[in-house]
Coordinates of C-alpha atoms in Angstrom, one line a residue:
Chain A
M1 CA 122.6 117.1 62.5
A2 CA 123.5 116.3 66.3
T3 CA 120.7 114.7 68.5
E4 CA 119.6 117.6 70.8
Y5 CA 118.4 117.2 74.2
F6 CA 115.8 119.4 76.4
L7 CA 116.8 121.1 79.2
R8 CA 116.2 124.2 81.2
M9 CA 117.6 127.7 81.6
G10 CA 118.1 128.7 85.0
D11 CA 114.9 130.7 84.7
G12 CA 113.1 127.4 83.8
A13 CA 112.6 128.2 80.0
K14 CA 113.1 125.1 78.1
I15 CA 115.7 124.6 75.7
F16 CA 117.5 122.3 73.2
M17 CA 121.2 121.3 73.3
S18 CA 123.4 118.7 71.9
K19 CA 125.6 116.5 74.0
E20 CA 128.8 118.1 73.4
D21 CA 127.4 121.5 74.5
I22 CA 125.6 120.4 77.7
M23 CA 129.2 119.1 78.6
A24 CA 130.8 121.8 77.7
D25 CA 128.3 123.7 80.2
I26 CA 128.8 121.3 82.9
E27 CA 132.6 121.7 82.7
A28 CA 132.2 125.6 82.8
G29 CA 129.9 125.5 85.7
C30 CA 132.4 123.2 87.6
A31 CA 135.2 125.6 86.5
D32 CA 133.7 128.1 87.9
A33 CA 132.9 126.8 91.2
A34 CA 136.3 125.4 91.6
D35 CA 138.1 129.0 90.6
L36 CA 135.7 130.8 93.1
G37 CA 136.0 128.4 96.1
D38 CA 139.6 127.2 95.4
I39 CA 138.1 123.5 95.6
P40 CA 138.4 120.6 93.5
S41 CA 136.4 120.2 90.2
L42 CA 134.3 117.3 89.7
S43 CA 135.9 114.5 88.0
E44 CA 135.5 113.1 84.8
D45 CA 133.6 110.6 85.5
E46 CA 131.1 112.8 87.8
M47 CA 130.6 115.0 84.8
E48 CA 130.0 112.1 82.8
K49 CA 127.6 111.0 85.4
M50 CA 125.7 114.3 85.4
L51 CA 125.3 114.0 81.9
D52 CA 123.6 111.2 81.9
I53 CA 121.4 112.2 84.4
I54 CA 120.5 115.5 82.2
T55 CA 120.2 113.9 79.3
S56 CA 117.9 111.0 80.5
P57 CA 115.2 110.3 78.2
G58 CA 112.3 110.3 81.0
R59 CA 110.7 113.2 82.3
I60 CA 111.6 112.1 85.9
V61 CA 114.5 110.8 87.3
G62 CA 115.3 109.5 90.6
V63 CA 117.7 108.0 92.9
E64 CA 119.0 104.4 92.6
P65 CA 117.0 102.3 95.1
G66 CA 118.7 102.5 98.7
M67 CA 120.3 105.7 98.0
E68 CA 117.3 108.1 99.3
V69 CA 118.1 110.7 102.1
P70 CA 115.6 112.6 104.2
V71 CA 114.0 115.6 102.8
T72 CA 113.7 118.3 105.3
H73 CA 111.1 121.3 104.9
D74 CA 111.6 125.1 105.2
I75 CA 108.6 127.7 105.2
G76 CA 106.3 125.6 107.1
A77 CA 102.9 125.3 106.2
I78 CA 102.5 128.3 104.4
R79 CA 103.2 126.4 101.6
I80 CA 99.4 125.4 101.8
D81 CA 97.7 128.5 103.2
G82 CA 100.2 131.3 102.3
D83 CA 99.9 133.7 99.6
Q84 CA 102.0 133.8 96.2
G85 CA 104.7 136.0 97.8
N86 CA 105.7 133.1 100.2
S87 CA 105.1 130.8 97.1
G88 CA 101.8 129.7 98.7
V89 CA 98.8 128.1 97.0
G90 CA 96.2 129.8 99.1
I91 CA 94.3 127.0 100.2
P92 CA 92.7 128.2 103.7
A93 CA 93.9 125.7 106.0
S94 CA 95.3 125.8 109.9
R95 CA 98.9 125.5 110.5
L96 CA 98.2 121.9 112.2
V97 CA 96.2 121.1 109.0
G98 CA 99.1 122.1 106.4
S99 CA 101.8 120.0 108.7
M100 CA 99.6 116.8 108.9
I101 CA 99.1 117.3 104.9
H102 CA 103.0 117.3 104.7
E103 CA 103.3 114.4 107.2
R104 CA 100.4 112.0 105.8
A105 CA 99.7 113.1 102.2
F106 CA 103.4 114.5 101.2
G107 CA 105.2 111.8 102.8
A108 CA 107.8 114.5 104.6
D109 CA 110.4 113.3 106.3
T110 CA 110.5 116.4 108.4
M111 CA 108.2 119.5 108.9
E112 CA 108.4 123.0 110.4
L113 CA 106.1 125.4 112.1
G114 CA 106.7 129.1 110.7
H115 CA 105.1 132.3 110.9
I116 CA 103.2 134.2 108.0
D117 CA 105.9 136.9 107.9
Y118 CA 108.5 134.1 108.5
S119 CA 111.2 136.3 109.9
Y120 CA 112.1 136.1 113.7
K121 CA 111.7 139.4 114.7
P122 CA 107.9 139.5 114.1
V123 CA 107.3 136.5 116.1
K124 CA 108.1 138.2 119.2
P125 CA 104.2 140.2 119.5
V126 CA 102.7 136.4 118.6
I127 CA 104.7 134.2 120.3
S128 CA 102.2 132.9 122.6
Q129 CA 99.9 132.0 119.5
E130 CA 103.3 130.2 118.2
Q131 CA 103.5 128.2 121.6
Q132 CA 99.9 127.2 121.2
T133 CA 100.4 126.2 117.7
M134 CA 103.6 124.2 118.1
E135 CA 102.1 122.6 121.3
V136 CA 98.9 121.4 119.3
C137 CA 101.3 120.4 116.6
Q138 CA 103.6 118.6 118.4
Q139 CA 100.4 116.5 120.3
N140 CA 99.4 115.2 116.8
M141 CA 102.5 114.7 114.8
V142 CA 105.2 111.8 114.2
I143 CA 107.9 113.3 112.2
P144 CA 110.3 115.5 113.6
M145 CA 108.6 119.3 114.0
L146 CA 111.1 122.2 114.3
Y147 CA 110.2 126.0 114.3
G148 CA 111.2 127.9 111.1
A149 CA 112.4 131.5 110.4
M150 CA 114.9 133.6 109.1
P151 CA 117.0 135.7 110.8
N152 CA 116.6 138.6 108.5
M153 CA 118.8 141.1 110.1
G154 CA 117.5 143.9 107.4
L155 CA 114.3 144.0 109.8
Y156 CA 116.7 145.6 112.5
Y157 CA 117.4 148.7 110.3
T158 CA 115.9 151.8 109.6
P159 CA 112.8 152.5 108.7
D160 CA 111.6 148.9 110.0
G161 CA 114.0 148.6 113.0
P162 CA 115.8 150.6 115.2
F163 CA 119.2 150.8 114.1
E164 CA 120.3 153.4 111.6
N165 CA 120.8 151.5 108.1
P166 CA 124.4 150.7 107.3
G167 CA 123.6 151.0 103.5
D168 CA 122.5 154.7 104.2
L169 CA 125.3 155.5 106.6
M170 CA 128.1 153.9 104.1
K171 CA 126.6 156.3 101.3
A172 CA 127.7 159.0 103.5
F173 CA 131.0 157.3 104.2
K174 CA 130.3 156.8 107.8
I175 CA 131.9 153.3 107.5
S176 CA 132.6 152.8 111.5
E177 CA 129.2 153.9 111.9
A178 CA 127.7 151.4 109.6
Q179 CA 130.0 148.4 111.1
E180 CA 128.8 149.7 114.5
S181 CA 125.0 149.1 113.6
I182 CA 125.5 145.9 111.7
K183 CA 127.2 144.8 114.9
S184 CA 124.3 146.0 117.3
A185 CA 121.6 144.7 115.1
G186 CA 123.2 141.3 115.3
D187 CA 123.3 141.6 119.1
H188 CA 119.8 142.6 119.1
G189 CA 118.9 139.6 116.9
I190 CA 120.7 137.2 119.0
R191 CA 118.2 138.2 122.2
D192 CA 115.5 137.7 119.7
M193 CA 115.9 134.5 118.3
V194 CA 117.0 132.8 121.8
W195 CA 114.4 134.2 123.3
I196 CA 111.6 132.9 120.8
M197 CA 113.4 129.4 121.0
Q198 CA 113.4 129.3 124.8
R199 CA 109.7 129.7 124.3
L200 CA 109.2 127.4 121.9
Q201 CA 111.3 124.4 123.4
H202 CA 109.6 125.2 126.5
V203 CA 106.2 123.8 124.7
G204 CA 107.8 120.5 123.2
C205 CA 109.5 121.9 120.3
D206 CA 112.1 119.4 118.6
G207 CA 114.4 122.2 117.4
V208 CA 115.1 125.3 115.0
N209 CA 115.5 125.9 111.5
F210 CA 117.7 129.1 110.9
D211 CA 116.5 129.7 107.3
T212 CA 118.9 131.9 105.0
I213 CA 121.3 132.7 107.1
G214 CA 123.7 135.7 105.7
A215 CA 121.0 136.9 103.6
A216 CA 121.7 140.4 105.2
G217 CA 125.6 139.9 105.2
D218 CA 128.2 138.8 107.7
G219 CA 125.8 140.8 110.5
D220 CA 123.3 138.0 109.5
M221 CA 125.6 134.8 110.0
Y222 CA 127.4 136.5 112.9
A223 CA 123.9 136.7 114.6
S224 CA 122.9 133.1 113.8
L225 CA 125.9 131.6 115.0
N226 CA 126.2 133.1 118.1
S227 CA 122.3 132.4 118.7
I228 CA 122.9 128.5 117.8
E229 CA 126.0 128.6 120.4
A230 CA 123.6 129.8 123.1
L231 CA 120.7 127.6 122.3
R232 CA 123.2 124.6 122.0
K233 CA 124.6 125.3 125.6
E234 CA 121.0 125.8 127.0
F235 CA 119.5 123.0 125.1
P236 CA 122.0 120.0 124.7
N237 CA 119.1 118.0 122.5
M238 CA 117.7 120.3 120.6
Y239 CA 117.6 119.7 117.0
I240 CA 119.4 122.9 115.1
N241 CA 119.4 123.3 111.1
A242 CA 121.6 126.0 110.0
G243 CA 120.3 126.9 106.5
M244 CA 122.1 129.5 104.3
A245 CA 121.1 132.2 101.7
G246 CA 123.8 132.0 99.2
E247 CA 127.1 130.3 98.6
L248 CA 129.1 133.3 99.6
V249 CA 128.8 135.3 102.9
L250 CA 128.8 139.0 102.0
G251 CA 131.0 141.7 103.7
M252 CA 128.4 144.2 104.8
H253 CA 130.6 144.8 107.9
G254 CA 133.5 142.8 106.5
E255 CA 135.5 142.2 109.9
L256 CA 133.0 140.4 111.9
E257 CA 134.4 136.9 113.0
Y258 CA 133.2 133.7 114.9
D259 CA 135.8 131.6 116.6
G260 CA 138.7 133.7 115.2
T261 CA 137.3 133.4 111.6
V262 CA 136.2 136.2 109.4
L263 CA 132.9 135.7 108.2
A264 CA 132.8 137.7 105.0
G265 CA 133.9 135.6 102.1
L266 CA 133.3 132.4 103.4
W267 CA 132.4 129.8 100.9
P268 CA 130.2 126.5 101.8
H269 CA 133.1 124.4 102.7
Q270 CA 134.4 127.0 104.7
Q271 CA 130.9 127.9 106.3
V272 CA 130.0 124.5 107.7
G273 CA 132.9 123.8 110.2
L274 CA 131.5 127.2 111.9
A275 CA 128.0 126.1 111.8
A276 CA 129.3 122.8 113.4
K277 CA 131.2 124.4 115.9
A278 CA 128.7 126.6 117.0
G279 CA 126.3 123.4 117.6
A280 CA 124.4 122.7 114.6
N281 CA 123.2 119.2 113.8
I282 CA 122.8 119.8 110.4
F283 CA 124.1 122.2 107.9
G284 CA 122.0 123.5 104.5
P285 CA 124.7 124.5 102.1
V286 CA 123.3 127.0 99.2
C287 CA 124.5 127.6 95.8
N288 CA 122.2 130.2 94.0
T289 CA 120.8 129.6 90.6
N290 CA 122.1 132.3 87.7
T291 CA 118.9 132.5 85.5
S292 CA 121.2 133.5 82.3
K293 CA 123.0 130.1 82.6
T294 CA 121.6 126.6 81.4
S295 CA 120.8 124.1 84.1
A296 CA 123.9 122.2 82.9
W297 CA 126.1 125.1 84.2
N298 CA 124.0 125.6 87.0
L299 CA 124.2 121.9 88.4
G300 CA 127.8 121.5 87.6
R301 CA 128.5 124.7 89.8
S302 CA 126.3 123.7 92.5
V303 CA 127.3 120.1 92.9
T304 CA 130.9 121.1 92.9
F305 CA 130.4 123.3 95.9
M306 CA 128.2 121.1 97.9
K307 CA 130.3 118.2 96.9
S308 CA 133.2 120.2 98.7
A309 CA 130.9 121.1 101.6
V310 CA 130.0 117.6 102.4
E311 CA 133.7 116.3 102.2
A312 CA 134.7 119.0 104.7
S313 CA 131.6 118.8 106.9
P314 CA 131.6 116.8 110.5
I315 CA 127.9 117.2 110.6
P316 CA 125.2 115.7 108.1
C317 CA 124.3 118.5 105.1
H318 CA 121.0 118.9 103.7
V319 CA 121.8 120.9 100.7
D320 CA 119.0 123.7 99.9
M321 CA 117.2 123.0 96.9
G322 CA 114.3 125.3 96.9
M323 CA 113.2 127.7 94.0
G324 CA 116.7 129.1 92.8
V325 CA 119.1 127.5 94.6
G326 CA 120.9 123.8 94.2
G327 CA 120.7 123.8 90.6
I328 CA 116.9 124.6 90.9
P329 CA 115.6 127.0 88.2
M330 CA 114.4 130.4 89.7
L331 CA 110.7 130.4 89.4
E332 CA 107.9 129.6 91.8
T333 CA 106.9 126.6 89.9
P334 CA 110.2 125.1 88.6
P335 CA 109.6 122.2 86.4
I336 CA 110.0 118.6 88.0
D337 CA 111.9 117.2 84.9
A338 CA 114.8 119.8 86.3
V339 CA 114.1 119.4 90.1
T340 CA 114.2 115.6 89.8
R341 CA 117.4 115.6 87.9
A342 CA 119.1 118.3 90.1
S343 CA 118.1 116.0 93.4
K344 CA 119.3 113.0 91.8
A345 CA 122.7 114.4 90.8
M346 CA 123.1 116.0 94.5
V347 CA 122.3 112.8 96.0
E348 CA 124.4 110.7 93.8
I349 CA 127.5 113.2 92.8
A350 CA 127.8 115.6 95.6
G351 CA 127.0 112.9 98.3
V352 CA 124.4 115.4 100.2
D353 CA 123.1 113.6 103.7
G354 CA 119.3 115.2 102.9
I355 CA 117.9 117.8 101.0
Chain B
M1 CA 108.5 121.0 94.0
P2 CA 108.9 119.4 97.2
I3 CA 106.9 116.4 96.5
A4 CA 109.2 115.9 93.1
H5 CA 112.1 115.8 95.4
I6 CA 110.3 113.4 98.0
M7 CA 109.5 111.1 94.9
A8 CA 113.2 111.6 93.4
S9 CA 115.1 111.2 96.5
G10 CA 113.4 111.1 99.5
M11 CA 112.6 108.4 102.3
T12 CA 108.9 109.4 102.2
G13 CA 108.7 109.9 105.8
M14 CA 105.9 107.8 107.6
R15 CA 105.3 106.0 104.4
A16 CA 108.6 104.2 104.9
A17 CA 111.3 105.0 107.7
G18 CA 112.3 108.6 106.7
D19 CA 111.2 110.3 109.9
L20 CA 113.1 107.7 112.0
V21 CA 116.5 108.3 109.6
A22 CA 115.9 112.1 110.0
R23 CA 115.6 111.9 113.9
M24 CA 118.8 110.1 114.3
Q25 CA 120.7 112.8 112.0
F26 CA 119.1 115.6 114.3
S27 CA 119.5 114.2 117.5
K28 CA 122.8 112.6 117.3
S29 CA 124.4 114.5 114.0
M30 CA 124.6 111.3 112.2
R31 CA 126.0 111.4 108.6
I32 CA 123.3 109.6 106.3
G33 CA 125.1 105.9 106.2
D34 CA 125.6 106.1 110.0
A35 CA 122.0 107.0 110.7
K36 CA 120.7 104.4 108.3
D37 CA 122.9 101.8 109.9
F38 CA 121.3 102.6 113.3
V39 CA 117.8 102.5 112.4
S40 CA 118.1 99.5 110.2
K41 CA 119.7 97.7 113.3
K42 CA 116.9 98.6 115.4
L43 CA 114.3 97.6 113.3
G44 CA 115.9 94.3 111.9
V45 CA 116.0 95.1 108.2
S46 CA 118.3 96.0 105.7
N47 CA 119.2 99.7 104.6
A48 CA 117.2 99.8 101.4
D49 CA 114.5 98.5 103.2
L50 CA 114.4 101.7 104.9
S51 CA 112.6 103.4 102.0
D52 CA 110.4 100.3 101.1
E53 CA 106.5 100.9 102.0
Y54 CA 105.8 97.4 101.7
V55 CA 108.5 96.3 104.1
M56 CA 107.6 99.4 106.8
R57 CA 104.3 99.7 106.7
E58 CA 103.7 96.1 108.6
I59 CA 107.0 97.1 110.9
R60 CA 105.6 100.4 111.7
E61 CA 102.2 98.7 112.6
E62 CA 103.7 96.2 114.6
L63 CA 105.8 98.5 116.5
D64 CA 103.2 101.0 116.9
I65 CA 105.2 103.8 116.1
G66 CA 102.7 105.7 113.8
V67 CA 101.5 104.7 110.3
I68 CA 100.7 106.8 107.3
T69 CA 97.1 105.8 107.1
S70 CA 94.4 106.3 109.9
V71 CA 94.2 103.2 111.6
P72 CA 91.8 102.9 114.2
G73 CA 93.5 102.0 117.8
C74 CA 97.1 102.8 116.7
A75 CA 99.4 105.2 118.4
K76 CA 99.2 108.7 117.0
G77 CA 100.7 112.0 117.8
I78 CA 103.0 111.8 121.1
A79 CA 101.9 108.3 121.8
A80 CA 103.8 107.0 118.7
K81 CA 106.7 109.4 119.3
M82 CA 107.2 107.8 123.2
N83 CA 107.0 104.2 121.1
I84 CA 109.8 105.8 118.8
E85 CA 112.0 107.0 121.9
K86 CA 111.7 103.4 123.1
L87 CA 112.9 102.3 119.5
L88 CA 115.8 104.9 119.2
G89 CA 117.0 105.2 122.6
I90 CA 116.4 108.8 122.4
N91 CA 114.3 111.4 124.4
I92 CA 111.9 113.7 122.3
N93 CA 111.1 116.9 123.9
C94 CA 107.1 116.9 123.6
C95 CA 107.3 113.7 125.1
D96 CA 109.3 115.0 128.4
K97 CA 107.0 117.8 128.7
F98 CA 104.1 115.2 128.3
R99 CA 105.4 113.3 130.9
E100 CA 106.2 116.1 133.1
T101 CA 102.2 117.1 132.9
I102 CA 101.1 114.0 134.1
A103 CA 103.6 113.2 136.8

């Protein structure tokens, strides 16, 4: 009987597979990404290295000394005081305390402040509170401190927002009306995101993290890229991180463009150039985890997409590796064996500039 | 999970020099190799030393750029960031705002 090694399913469940079966899944995952993105698959040596990482006998693995990269943080201190919906652990603490815990106790390389709803739109009514908290954080902290939130264009559609829901319009075959609604929501989102960040920059914020760009499709990316462009023009030294929601930009509108490029259907290696053109300092490429596949398949697929984005990028790439992305299992407490293996593979094979 | 990433691949922030490398990536869009080269040259250490808590602890205290433990009298917050500005040759927004306030 062949020796079996433990690994994980995309939902986190522990499974056992032979080395040959793990390699077959790595190859299949790489091939899927290569086929979808029309990008090169990993080389045989790279797949062998991934196999070695996955079958490493230790519970935890790490990069070779000297290959460490900065780890940036999304969601802010909500991780400490937030509820389960934000993957928070419910420890009563101010956002300053939560941020300082990340800096002094966790060894975070950067941190961010985030509103409990973690979308830009609901920040508007409480902007003074956010300014005050950012000011106090900047007075006390040493590591780079951004403001982070999701563009979340979904909040701009009925029943939550002023623009008619494009999903409802499409169901009624009102396609051009749906497109108009998406564009209008995007333009409104640009105004909101720029306005919010103008005020936070005024109180000493280091910069901004656009978290989960494209979650509501190409309108979301249209709004984000144009916000980045406007902010870069106004604040030449602002730190700007552009983090994506998925590997593919969904074409909810289908015809929106940035810099002459249609946004719908872009893969990570095609997204990064636009983020850099708009003025982002760092790009956060994403590959979502398939819960029905093994971690070997997901990691092979994810590293293939990320390596291609890193090679195409003119700016640093900090790959998104939270729950359910970047080869990490899709659950709120991803097992550290899977997290550390994905982390090492992403740095040593994909060559990412950060996580 | 973030701690697992930090332990597996991270530069451990103020425990070593992770915040300095991240600042150069953000302020000058430097790729990881360039950012490490830049910071290690400024500190007079090797790139591998940037993630070495033993090496960086003493350097951070000497340069007064913020240390991970609470050392009485060491620069903290904006004071530490003003020393980081001088070290890396960059401007940090909150330091600019602080200078405007006291001008």
